[in-house]
CSV table of C-alpha atoms in Angstrom, one decimal:
chain,number,residue,atom,x,y,z
T,1,MET,CA,-120.8,-103.6,-25.4
T,2,LYS,CA,-117.5,-105.2,-24.3
T,3,LYS,CA,-115.6,-107.1,-27.1
T,4,THR,CA,-114.8,-110.8,-26.7
T,5,THR,CA,-111.7,-112.2,-28.3
T,6,LEU,CA,-112.2,-115.7,-29.6
T,7,LEU,CA,-109.2,-118.0,-30.2
T,8,SER,CA,-109.4,-119.9,-33.4
T,9,ALA,CA,-109.3,-123.7,-33.2
T,10,ALA,CA,-106.1,-123.8,-35.2
T,11,ALA,CA,-104.4,-121.2,-33.0
T,12,LEU,CA,-105.5,-123.1,-29.9
T,13,MET,CA,-103.9,-126.4,-31.2
T,14,VAL,CA,-100.6,-124.5,-31.7
T,15,LEU,CA,-100.7,-122.9,-28.3
T,16,LEU,CA,-101.6,-125.9,-26.1
T,17,PRO,CA,-98.3,-127.8,-26.6
T,18,SER,CA,-96.4,-124.7,-25.7
T,19,LEU,CA,-98.3,-124.4,-22.4
T,20,GLY,CA,-97.5,-128.0,-21.5
T,21,PHE,CA,-100.7,-129.6,-22.7
T,22,ALA,CA,-100.2,-132.8,-24.8
T,23,GLN,CA,-102.0,-132.9,-28.1
T,24,GLU,CA,-103.9,-136.1,-28.7
T,25,ALA,CA,-103.3,-138.1,-31.8
T,26,ASP,CA,-105.7,-137.4,-34.7
T,27,THR,CA,-108.3,-140.1,-34.7
T,28,THR,CA,-110.4,-138.7,-37.5
T,29,PRO,CA,-111.3,-141.6,-39.8
T,30,THR,CA,-110.1,-141.5,-43.3
T,31,ASN,CA,-112.4,-141.7,-46.3
T,32,ALA,CA,-111.5,-145.3,-46.8
T,33,GLU,CA,-112.3,-146.1,-43.1
T,34,ILE,CA,-115.7,-144.3,-43.4
T,35,GLY,CA,-116.6,-146.4,-46.4
T,36,PHE,CA,-115.5,-149.5,-44.5
T,37,ILE,CA,-117.7,-148.6,-41.6
T,38,PHE,CA,-120.8,-147.8,-43.6
T,39,THR,CA,-120.5,-150.9,-45.8
T,40,THR,CA,-120.0,-153.1,-42.7
T,41,PHE,CA,-123.0,-151.5,-41.0
T,42,MET,CA,-125.1,-152.1,-44.1
T,43,PHE,CA,-124.1,-155.8,-44.2
T,44,LEU,CA,-125.1,-156.2,-40.5
T,45,VAL,CA,-128.5,-154.5,-40.9
T,46,ALA,CA,-129.2,-156.3,-44.1
T,47,GLY,CA,-128.2,-159.5,-42.5
T,48,PHE,CA,-130.6,-158.9,-39.6
T,49,LEU,CA,-133.4,-158.5,-42.1
T,50,VAL,CA,-132.5,-161.6,-44.0
T,51,PHE,CA,-132.2,-163.5,-40.7
T,52,PHE,CA,-135.8,-162.5,-40.0
T,53,MET,CA,-136.8,-164.4,-43.2
T,54,ALA,CA,-136.1,-167.6,-41.2
T,55,ALA,CA,-139.1,-166.6,-39.1
T,56,GLY,CA,-141.0,-165.9,-42.3
T,57,PHE,CA,-140.4,-169.3,-43.7
T,58,ALA,CA,-141.3,-170.9,-40.4
T,59,MET,CA,-144.6,-169.1,-40.2
T,60,LEU,CA,-145.5,-169.6,-43.8
T,61,GLU,CA,-144.9,-173.3,-43.6
T,62,ALA,CA,-146.6,-173.6,-40.2
T,63,GLY,CA,-149.7,-172.0,-41.7
T,64,LEU,CA,-149.8,-174.0,-44.9
T,65,VAL,CA,-149.3,-177.5,-43.4
T,66,ARG,CA,-152.1,-179.3,-41.6
T,67,GLY,CA,-152.4,-178.9,-37.8
T,68,LYS,CA,-151.0,-182.3,-37.1
T,69,ASN,CA,-147.6,-181.4,-38.7
T,70,VAL,CA,-147.0,-177.9,-37.5
T,71,THR,CA,-144.5,-178.7,-34.7
T,72,MET,CA,-142.4,-180.8,-37.2
T,73,GLN,CA,-142.1,-177.8,-39.6
T,74,LEU,CA,-141.0,-175.5,-36.8
T,75,THR,CA,-138.5,-178.1,-35.6
T,76,LYS,CA,-137.1,-178.5,-39.1
T,77,ASN,CA,-136.7,-174.8,-39.5
T,78,MET,CA,-134.8,-174.5,-36.2
T,79,GLY,CA,-132.6,-177.4,-37.1
T,80,LEU,CA,-131.8,-176.3,-40.6
T,81,PHE,CA,-130.9,-172.7,-39.6
T,82,SER,CA,-128.6,-173.9,-36.8
T,83,LEU,CA,-126.9,-176.5,-39.0
T,84,ALA,CA,-126.4,-173.9,-41.8
T,85,THR,CA,-124.7,-171.6,-39.3
T,86,ILE,CA,-122.2,-174.3,-38.2
T,87,VAL,CA,-121.6,-175.9,-41.6
T,88,TYR,CA,-121.2,-172.6,-43.4
T,89,TYR,CA,-118.6,-171.6,-40.9
T,90,LEU,CA,-116.7,-174.9,-41.1
T,91,ILE,CA,-116.7,-175.2,-44.9
T,92,GLY,CA,-119.2,-173.2,-46.8
T,93,TYR,CA,-117.9,-169.6,-46.7
T,94,ASN,CA,-114.4,-170.3,-48.0
T,95,LEU,CA,-115.7,-172.8,-50.5
T,96,MET,CA,-117.9,-170.1,-51.8
T,97,TYR,CA,-115.4,-167.2,-51.5
T,98,PRO,CA,-111.9,-168.8,-51.9
T,99,GLY,CA,-110.2,-165.6,-53.0
T,100,ASP,CA,-106.8,-166.8,-54.4
T,101,GLY,CA,-107.2,-170.2,-52.7
T,102,TRP,CA,-109.2,-172.2,-55.4
T,103,SER,CA,-108.7,-175.9,-55.2
T,104,ILE,CA,-109.7,-176.0,-58.9
T,105,GLN,CA,-109.5,-172.6,-60.4
T,106,GLY,CA,-112.9,-171.2,-61.1
T,107,MET,CA,-114.6,-174.5,-60.2
T,108,LEU,CA,-113.9,-175.6,-56.7
T,109,GLY,CA,-113.1,-173.3,-53.8
T,110,ALA,CA,-111.0,-173.6,-50.6
T,111,PHE,CA,-111.7,-176.2,-47.9
T,112,SER,CA,-111.0,-174.4,-44.7
T,113,PRO,CA,-113.1,-172.9,-41.8
T,114,THR,CA,-113.9,-169.2,-41.7
T,115,SER,CA,-111.5,-166.9,-39.8
T,116,LEU,CA,-112.6,-163.5,-38.6
T,117,GLU,CA,-110.4,-160.4,-37.9
T,118,PRO,CA,-108.8,-160.2,-34.5
T,119,VAL,CA,-110.5,-158.3,-31.7
T,120,GLY,CA,-110.1,-154.6,-32.2
T,121,LEU,CA,-108.4,-155.3,-35.6
T,122,LYS,CA,-105.1,-155.6,-33.6
T,123,ASP,CA,-102.2,-156.2,-35.9
T,124,ALA,CA,-104.6,-156.7,-38.8
T,125,GLU,CA,-104.7,-155.0,-42.1
T,126,PRO,CA,-108.4,-155.2,-43.2
T,127,ASP,CA,-109.4,-154.4,-46.8
T,128,LEU,CA,-110.8,-150.9,-46.2
T,129,THR,CA,-112.3,-150.9,-49.7
T,130,TYR,CA,-114.9,-153.4,-48.7
T,131,ALA,CA,-116.3,-154.5,-45.3
T,132,SER,CA,-115.3,-156.6,-42.3
T,133,VAL,CA,-115.1,-160.4,-42.7
T,134,GLY,CA,-117.5,-160.9,-39.9
T,135,SER,CA,-120.2,-158.8,-41.5
T,136,ASP,CA,-119.8,-160.4,-44.9
T,137,PHE,CA,-119.8,-163.9,-43.4
T,138,PHE,CA,-122.9,-163.1,-41.4
T,139,PHE,CA,-124.7,-161.6,-44.4
T,140,GLN,CA,-123.8,-164.5,-46.7
T,141,LEU,CA,-124.8,-167.1,-44.2
T,142,MET,CA,-128.4,-165.9,-44.2
T,143,PHE,CA,-128.6,-166.5,-47.9
T,144,CYS,CA,-127.3,-170.1,-47.4
T,145,ALA,CA,-129.9,-170.8,-44.7
T,146,ALA,CA,-132.7,-169.4,-46.9
T,147,THR,CA,-131.8,-172.0,-49.6
T,148,ALA,CA,-132.4,-174.8,-47.1
T,149,SER,CA,-135.7,-173.3,-45.9
T,150,ILE,CA,-137.1,-173.6,-49.5
T,151,VAL,CA,-136.7,-177.4,-49.4
T,152,SER,CA,-138.3,-177.7,-46.0
T,153,GLY,CA,-141.8,-176.5,-47.1
T,154,ALA,CA,-142.0,-178.5,-50.3
T,155,LEU,CA,-141.4,-181.9,-48.6
T,156,ALA,CA,-143.5,-181.3,-45.6
T,157,GLU,CA,-145.9,-183.8,-43.9
T,158,ARG,CA,-144.2,-187.0,-44.9
T,159,ILE,CA,-140.4,-186.7,-44.6
T,160,LYS,CA,-138.4,-187.9,-41.6
T,161,LEU,CA,-136.6,-185.2,-39.5
T,162,TRP,CA,-133.0,-186.6,-39.3
T,163,PRO,CA,-132.6,-187.6,-43.0
T,164,PHE,CA,-133.9,-184.1,-43.9
T,165,LEU,CA,-131.3,-182.6,-41.7
T,166,ILE,CA,-128.5,-184.8,-43.2
T,167,PHE,CA,-129.5,-183.6,-46.6
T,168,THR,CA,-129.4,-180.0,-45.3
T,169,ILE,CA,-125.8,-180.5,-44.3
T,170,ILE,CA,-124.9,-181.5,-47.9
T,171,LEU,CA,-126.9,-178.7,-49.3
T,172,VAL,CA,-125.5,-175.8,-47.2
T,173,GLY,CA,-122.0,-177.3,-47.0
T,174,LEU,CA,-121.4,-178.3,-50.6
T,175,ILE,CA,-124.2,-177.9,-53.2
T,176,TYR,CA,-125.0,-174.3,-52.4
T,177,PRO,CA,-121.5,-172.8,-51.8
T,178,ILE,CA,-119.9,-174.6,-54.8
T,179,GLN,CA,-122.4,-173.4,-57.4
T,180,ALA,CA,-122.5,-169.9,-55.7
T,181,SER,CA,-118.7,-169.7,-56.1
T,182,TRP,CA,-119.1,-170.0,-59.8
T,183,LYS,CA,-120.9,-166.6,-59.9
T,184,TRP,CA,-120.3,-164.7,-56.6
T,185,GLY,CA,-116.9,-166.2,-55.8
T,186,GLY,CA,-115.5,-165.1,-59.2
T,187,GLY,CA,-115.8,-168.5,-60.8
T,188,PHE,CA,-116.2,-169.6,-64.4
T,189,LEU,CA,-119.9,-168.4,-64.8
T,190,ASP,CA,-118.9,-165.0,-63.5
T,191,GLY,CA,-116.1,-164.9,-66.1
T,192,MET,CA,-118.6,-165.7,-68.8
T,193,GLY,CA,-120.7,-162.7,-67.8
T,194,PHE,CA,-123.5,-164.4,-66.0
T,195,GLN,CA,-125.7,-161.8,-64.2
T,196,ASP,CA,-127.5,-162.7,-61.0
T,197,PHE,CA,-127.6,-159.7,-58.6
T,198,ALA,CA,-129.0,-161.3,-55.5
T,199,GLY,CA,-129.7,-164.9,-56.4
T,200,SER,CA,-132.8,-165.8,-58.5
T,201,THR,CA,-130.7,-168.7,-59.7
T,202,VAL,CA,-127.9,-168.9,-57.1
T,203,VAL,CA,-130.2,-169.1,-54.1
T,204,HIS,CA,-133.8,-169.6,-55.2
T,205,SER,CA,-133.6,-172.0,-58.1
T,206,VAL,CA,-131.0,-174.0,-56.3
T,207,GLY,CA,-133.5,-174.5,-53.4
T,208,GLY,CA,-136.2,-175.2,-55.9
T,209,TRP,CA,-134.1,-177.9,-57.8
T,210,ALA,CA,-133.3,-179.6,-54.5
T,211,ALA,CA,-136.9,-179.5,-53.5
T,212,LEU,CA,-138.0,-180.9,-56.9
T,213,ALA,CA,-135.5,-183.8,-56.6
T,214,GLY,CA,-136.7,-184.6,-53.1
T,215,ALA,CA,-140.4,-184.4,-54.1
T,216,LEU,CA,-139.9,-186.8,-57.0
T,217,ILE,CA,-138.0,-189.3,-54.9
T,218,LEU,CA,-140.2,-188.9,-51.7
T,219,GLY,CA,-143.5,-189.2,-53.5
T,220,PRO,CA,-146.8,-187.4,-52.8
T,221,ARG,CA,-148.7,-187.4,-49.5
T,222,ILE,CA,-151.1,-190.3,-48.9
T,223,GLY,CA,-154.5,-189.4,-50.4
T,224,LYS,CA,-153.3,-186.3,-52.3
T,225,TYR,CA,-154.1,-187.7,-55.7
T,226,LYS,CA,-157.1,-190.0,-56.1
T,227,ASN,CA,-158.8,-191.3,-59.3
T,228,GLY,CA,-157.1,-188.7,-61.5
T,229,ARG,CA,-158.0,-185.7,-59.3
T,230,THR,CA,-156.2,-183.6,-56.7
T,231,VAL,CA,-157.6,-183.7,-53.2
T,232,PRO,CA,-157.3,-180.3,-51.4
T,233,MET,CA,-155.5,-180.5,-48.1
T,234,PRO,CA,-156.0,-177.0,-46.6
T,235,GLY,CA,-153.4,-175.5,-44.3
T,236,SER,CA,-154.0,-175.1,-40.6
T,237,ASN,CA,-153.6,-171.3,-40.2
T,238,LEU,CA,-153.8,-168.8,-43.0
T,239,THR,CA,-153.2,-166.0,-40.5
T,240,LEU,CA,-149.7,-167.4,-39.8
T,241,ALA,CA,-149.1,-168.0,-43.5
T,242,THR,CA,-150.0,-164.3,-44.3
T,243,LEU,CA,-147.7,-163.2,-41.4
T,244,GLY,CA,-144.9,-165.3,-42.8
T,245,THR,CA,-145.3,-163.8,-46.2
T,246,PHE,CA,-145.1,-160.2,-44.9
T,247,ILE,CA,-142.1,-161.1,-42.9
T,248,LEU,CA,-140.4,-162.6,-46.0
T,249,TRP,CA,-141.4,-159.4,-47.9
T,250,LEU,CA,-139.7,-157.3,-45.3
T,251,GLY,CA,-136.6,-159.5,-45.2
T,252,TRP,CA,-136.3,-159.2,-48.9
T,253,PHE,CA,-135.3,-155.6,-48.6
T,254,GLY,CA,-132.2,-156.8,-46.9
T,255,PHE,CA,-131.8,-159.7,-49.3
T,256,ASN,CA,-131.7,-157.5,-52.4
T,257,GLY,CA,-130.6,-154.1,-50.9
T,258,GLY,CA,-127.6,-155.6,-49.1
T,259,SER,CA,-126.5,-157.3,-52.4
T,260,GLN,CA,-125.5,-153.8,-53.6
T,261,LEU,CA,-122.4,-154.8,-51.5
T,262,TYR,CA,-121.2,-151.2,-51.0
T,263,MET,CA,-122.6,-148.2,-49.0
T,264,ASP,CA,-119.6,-146.0,-49.4
T,265,SER,CA,-120.9,-143.3,-51.7
T,266,ALA,CA,-124.0,-141.3,-52.5
T,267,ALA,CA,-124.4,-143.3,-55.7
T,268,ASN,CA,-124.5,-146.6,-53.9
T,269,VAL,CA,-127.0,-145.3,-51.3
T,270,ALA,CA,-129.2,-144.0,-54.1
T,271,ASP,CA,-129.0,-147.4,-55.8
T,272,ILE,CA,-129.9,-149.2,-52.6
T,273,SER,CA,-133.0,-147.1,-52.3
T,274,ARG,CA,-133.8,-147.9,-55.9
T,275,ILE,CA,-133.5,-151.6,-55.2
T,276,PHE,CA,-135.8,-151.3,-52.2
T,277,SER,CA,-138.5,-149.6,-54.3
T,278,ASN,CA,-138.2,-152.1,-57.2
T,279,THR,CA,-138.3,-155.0,-54.8
T,280,ASN,CA,-141.5,-153.8,-53.2
T,281,ALA,CA,-143.1,-153.0,-56.6
T,282,ALA,CA,-142.4,-156.6,-57.9
T,283,ALA,CA,-144.0,-158.1,-54.9
T,284,ALA,CA,-147.1,-156.0,-55.3
T,285,GLY,CA,-147.3,-156.9,-59.0
T,286,GLY,CA,-147.1,-160.6,-58.2
T,287,ALA,CA,-149.7,-160.5,-55.5
T,288,LEU,CA,-152.2,-158.4,-57.5
T,289,THR,CA,-151.8,-160.5,-60.6
T,290,ALA,CA,-152.4,-163.7,-58.6
T,291,MET,CA,-155.5,-162.1,-57.0
T,292,ILE,CA,-157.0,-161.1,-60.3
T,293,LEU,CA,-156.2,-164.3,-62.1
T,294,THR,CA,-157.7,-166.6,-59.4
T,295,GLN,CA,-160.8,-164.4,-59.4
T,296,LEU,CA,-161.1,-164.9,-63.2
T,297,LEU,CA,-160.2,-168.6,-63.2
T,298,TYR,CA,-162.0,-169.8,-60.0
T,299,LYS,CA,-164.6,-167.0,-59.5
T,300,LYS,CA,-163.0,-166.3,-56.1
T,301,PRO,CA,-159.6,-164.9,-55.1
T,302,ASP,CA,-157.3,-167.6,-53.6
T,303,LEU,CA,-155.3,-166.3,-50.6
T,304,THR,CA,-152.7,-169.0,-50.8
T,305,MET,CA,-152.1,-168.1,-54.5
T,306,ILE,CA,-151.9,-164.4,-53.6
T,307,LEU,CA,-149.3,-165.1,-50.9
T,308,ASN,CA,-147.2,-167.2,-53.3
T,309,GLY,CA,-147.8,-164.6,-56.0
T,310,ALA,CA,-146.1,-161.9,-53.9
T,311,LEU,CA,-143.2,-164.3,-53.1
T,312,ALA,CA,-142.9,-165.2,-56.8
T,313,GLY,CA,-142.7,-161.5,-57.6
T,314,LEU,CA,-139.9,-161.1,-55.1
T,315,VAL,CA,-138.0,-164.1,-56.5
T,316,SER,CA,-138.5,-162.8,-60.1
T,317,ILE,CA,-136.9,-159.4,-59.3
T,318,THR,CA,-134.0,-160.8,-57.3
T,319,ALA,CA,-131.8,-161.4,-60.2
T,320,GLU,CA,-131.8,-157.7,-61.2
T,321,PRO,CA,-133.5,-155.3,-58.8
T,322,LEU,CA,-131.4,-152.3,-59.7
T,323,THR,CA,-131.7,-151.5,-63.4
T,324,PRO,CA,-135.5,-151.8,-64.1
T,325,SER,CA,-137.9,-148.8,-63.7
T,326,LEU,CA,-140.7,-149.1,-61.2
T,327,GLY,CA,-143.1,-150.0,-63.9
T,328,VAL,CA,-140.9,-152.7,-65.4
T,329,ALA,CA,-140.2,-154.1,-61.9
T,330,THR,CA,-144.0,-154.4,-61.4
T,331,LEU,CA,-144.4,-156.2,-64.7
T,332,ILE,CA,-141.5,-158.6,-63.9
T,333,GLY,CA,-143.2,-159.4,-60.6
T,334,ALA,CA,-146.6,-159.7,-62.3
T,335,VAL,CA,-145.2,-162.5,-64.6
T,336,GLY,CA,-144.1,-164.3,-61.4
T,337,GLY,CA,-147.6,-164.2,-60.2
T,338,VAL,CA,-148.9,-165.7,-63.4
T,339,ILE,CA,-146.3,-168.4,-63.2
T,340,VAL,CA,-147.5,-169.4,-59.7
T,341,VAL,CA,-151.2,-169.5,-60.6
T,342,PHE,CA,-150.6,-171.9,-63.6
T,343,ALA,CA,-147.6,-173.9,-62.2
T,344,VAL,CA,-149.2,-175.1,-59.0
T,345,PRO,CA,-152.0,-177.0,-60.8
T,346,PHE,CA,-149.5,-178.1,-63.4
T,347,LEU,CA,-147.4,-179.8,-60.8
T,348,ASP,CA,-150.5,-181.5,-59.4
T,349,LYS,CA,-151.3,-182.9,-62.8
T,350,LEU,CA,-147.8,-184.4,-62.8
T,351,LYS,CA,-148.5,-185.7,-59.3
T,352,ILE,CA,-145.6,-183.8,-57.8
T,353,ASP,CA,-146.7,-182.9,-54.3
T,354,ASP,CA,-145.3,-179.5,-53.2
T,355,VAL,CA,-147.1,-178.6,-49.9
T,356,VAL,CA,-146.3,-174.9,-49.9
T,357,GLY,CA,-145.8,-174.1,-53.6
T,358,ALA,CA,-142.0,-173.7,-53.2
T,359,ILE,CA,-141.1,-175.2,-56.6
T,360,PRO,CA,-143.3,-172.7,-58.6
T,361,VAL,CA,-142.2,-169.8,-56.5
T,362,HIS,CA,-138.5,-170.4,-56.2
T,363,LEU,CA,-137.6,-172.6,-59.2
T,364,PHE,CA,-140.0,-171.5,-61.9
T,365,ALA,CA,-140.0,-167.8,-61.0
T,366,GLY,CA,-136.3,-168.0,-60.3
T,367,ILE,CA,-135.7,-169.1,-63.9
T,368,TRP,CA,-138.0,-166.4,-65.2
T,369,GLY,CA,-136.2,-163.7,-63.1
T,370,THR,CA,-132.8,-164.8,-64.4
T,371,ILE,CA,-134.0,-164.5,-68.0
T,372,ALA,CA,-135.7,-161.1,-67.3
T,373,VAL,CA,-132.3,-159.6,-66.5
T,374,THR,CA,-131.7,-159.3,-70.2
T,375,PHE,CA,-134.6,-156.8,-70.6
T,376,THR,CA,-133.0,-154.1,-68.5
T,377,ASN,CA,-129.3,-154.9,-68.0
T,378,SER,CA,-127.2,-154.4,-71.1
T,379,ALA,CA,-124.4,-156.5,-69.6
T,380,ALA,CA,-126.5,-159.6,-69.7
T,381,SER,CA,-126.6,-162.0,-72.6
T,382,LEU,CA,-129.6,-164.3,-73.1
T,383,GLY,CA,-127.3,-167.2,-74.2
T,384,VAL,CA,-125.1,-166.9,-71.1
T,385,GLN,CA,-128.2,-166.6,-68.8
T,386,LEU,CA,-129.8,-169.7,-70.2
T,387,TYR,CA,-126.5,-171.6,-70.1
T,388,SER,CA,-125.9,-170.7,-66.5
T,389,ILE,CA,-129.5,-171.7,-65.6
T,390,MET,CA,-128.9,-175.0,-67.2
T,391,ILE,CA,-125.5,-175.6,-65.6
T,392,VAL,CA,-126.7,-174.7,-62.1
T,393,GLY,CA,-129.8,-176.7,-62.6
T,394,ILE,CA,-128.0,-179.9,-63.7
T,395,PHE,CA,-125.6,-179.6,-60.8
T,396,ALA,CA,-128.1,-178.8,-58.1
T,397,PHE,CA,-130.8,-181.3,-59.2
T,398,GLY,CA,-128.3,-184.0,-60.0
T,399,ILE,CA,-126.4,-183.9,-56.7
T,400,SER,CA,-129.6,-183.5,-54.8
T,401,ALA,CA,-131.2,-186.5,-56.5
T,402,ILE,CA,-128.1,-188.6,-55.7
T,403,VAL,CA,-128.1,-187.6,-52.1
T,404,TRP,CA,-131.9,-188.2,-51.7
T,405,SER,CA,-131.6,-191.6,-53.3
T,406,ILE,CA,-128.7,-192.7,-51.1
T,407,LEU,CA,-130.6,-191.5,-48.0
T,408,LYS,CA,-133.7,-193.4,-49.2
T,409,ALA,CA,-131.8,-196.6,-49.8
T,410,THR,CA,-129.9,-196.4,-46.4
T,411,VAL,CA,-131.7,-194.7,-43.5
T,412,GLY,CA,-135.0,-194.1,-45.4
T,413,ILE,CA,-136.5,-190.7,-45.9
T,414,ARG,CA,-140.3,-191.2,-45.5
T,415,VAL,CA,-142.2,-191.8,-42.3
T,416,SER,CA,-144.5,-194.8,-42.0
T,417,GLU,CA,-148.0,-194.7,-43.4
T,418,GLU,CA,-149.4,-194.8,-39.8
T,419,ALA,CA,-147.2,-191.9,-38.8
T,420,GLU,CA,-148.2,-189.9,-41.8
T,421,ILE,CA,-151.9,-190.4,-41.2
T,422,SER,CA,-151.7,-189.7,-37.5
T,423,GLY,CA,-149.4,-186.7,-38.0
T,424,LEU,CA,-145.7,-186.2,-37.6
T,425,ASP,CA,-146.1,-184.1,-34.5
T,426,THR,CA,-147.3,-186.9,-32.2
T,427,THR,CA,-145.5,-189.8,-33.9
T,428,GLU,CA,-142.1,-188.3,-34.6
T,429,LEU,CA,-141.9,-185.6,-31.9
T,430,GLY,CA,-144.5,-186.5,-29.2
T,431,MET,CA,-145.8,-183.0,-29.0
T,432,GLU,CA,-148.5,-181.0,-30.8
T,433,ALA,CA,-148.6,-177.4,-31.8
T,434,TYR,CA,-152.3,-177.1,-30.9
T,435,PRO,CA,-152.9,-179.7,-28.2
T,436,GLU,CA,-156.2,-178.2,-27.1
T,437,PHE,CA,-157.7,-179.0,-30.5
T,438,SER,CA,-156.7,-182.6,-30.6
T,439,LYS,CA,-159.2,-185.4,-30.2
T,440,GLY,CA,-159.6,-186.8,-26.7
């Protein structure tokens, strides 16, 4: 057999220039660049998943409101997400992440619009220890929009469109980013040691506080409470509500997993997979607990409670999805399911009308999840967790109540009695979601 001489790659690289062939510059990425690339990619993919939660909220709300108000809920969700996108760019992002540009150190961030890196990173020196500004902005924007979606469902079937959207501007432009900066922007709560991994308090309880303030000032739907009893007002489409819940469940993997913030090492990737698993376990724990409890209490399982039980489990694990074991994550979610089953009728006894159960799911379970951090994360202090819950609650509820009150006194926030009885779809929008089912 004839021998074949093979030239080594190293020898070839030495020989080519001597033969007149130019050697191209080495474009192999450095370790820092590789980390930058993977973390940026993670933010984008996680952001896509959290974006899909907007569809989940829309479908959940469309299914849990009555048929005469479905189009209004879909319109509100389109409007609030679009407004969040613009307002978070103009003011929210830098107010939440001011870096060294605090207006009041640790308390109030920077008032300036978001600026991305130049095309192709030309003449830019990006922070290769993190991710691109564009990916971080995109990912964080989705959390901001989710906060506004929480309010939409609670106040359904009786609120005017434009006052709701005005409140949304205040919520996503000021309320949410200011309090988020206190933890995630390196503000004073972060300095105290407050632990909230992906936002049981920063996102979910803030949406819940804003919804509670709105529900109190707006008042219940006509006919919801009569002679000391609660009148059931079933949703129009439990198929859509279930679809919306599963979409939210899916989006939560990006919500919690992306909050690891780094995908530049084997340890970080392993932690992301652990977060996914714990997030899923908590949702299952919440759903099953709600199913069993409603069977015991009402002799039949209640699907709407099961759906909200899953969501409450997800909210409960959001403050710390990394450190628990699978078993503990399931139990944390299960407590969220218990909270929903008892909190929904409790609010009805107080005549606080929450159409989709957003306040029990996002506020009550959010508070529980923030406290539960202390069970598995040694860096968390119960005193600091409770103090932070209180500070964020006072701020979010207080400012929301002021804004709702001003809107009520000026432009009005509630539709007329006639419009509410007829349905907001025809009276406020002039179109129906299910026109073939309307009366002739």
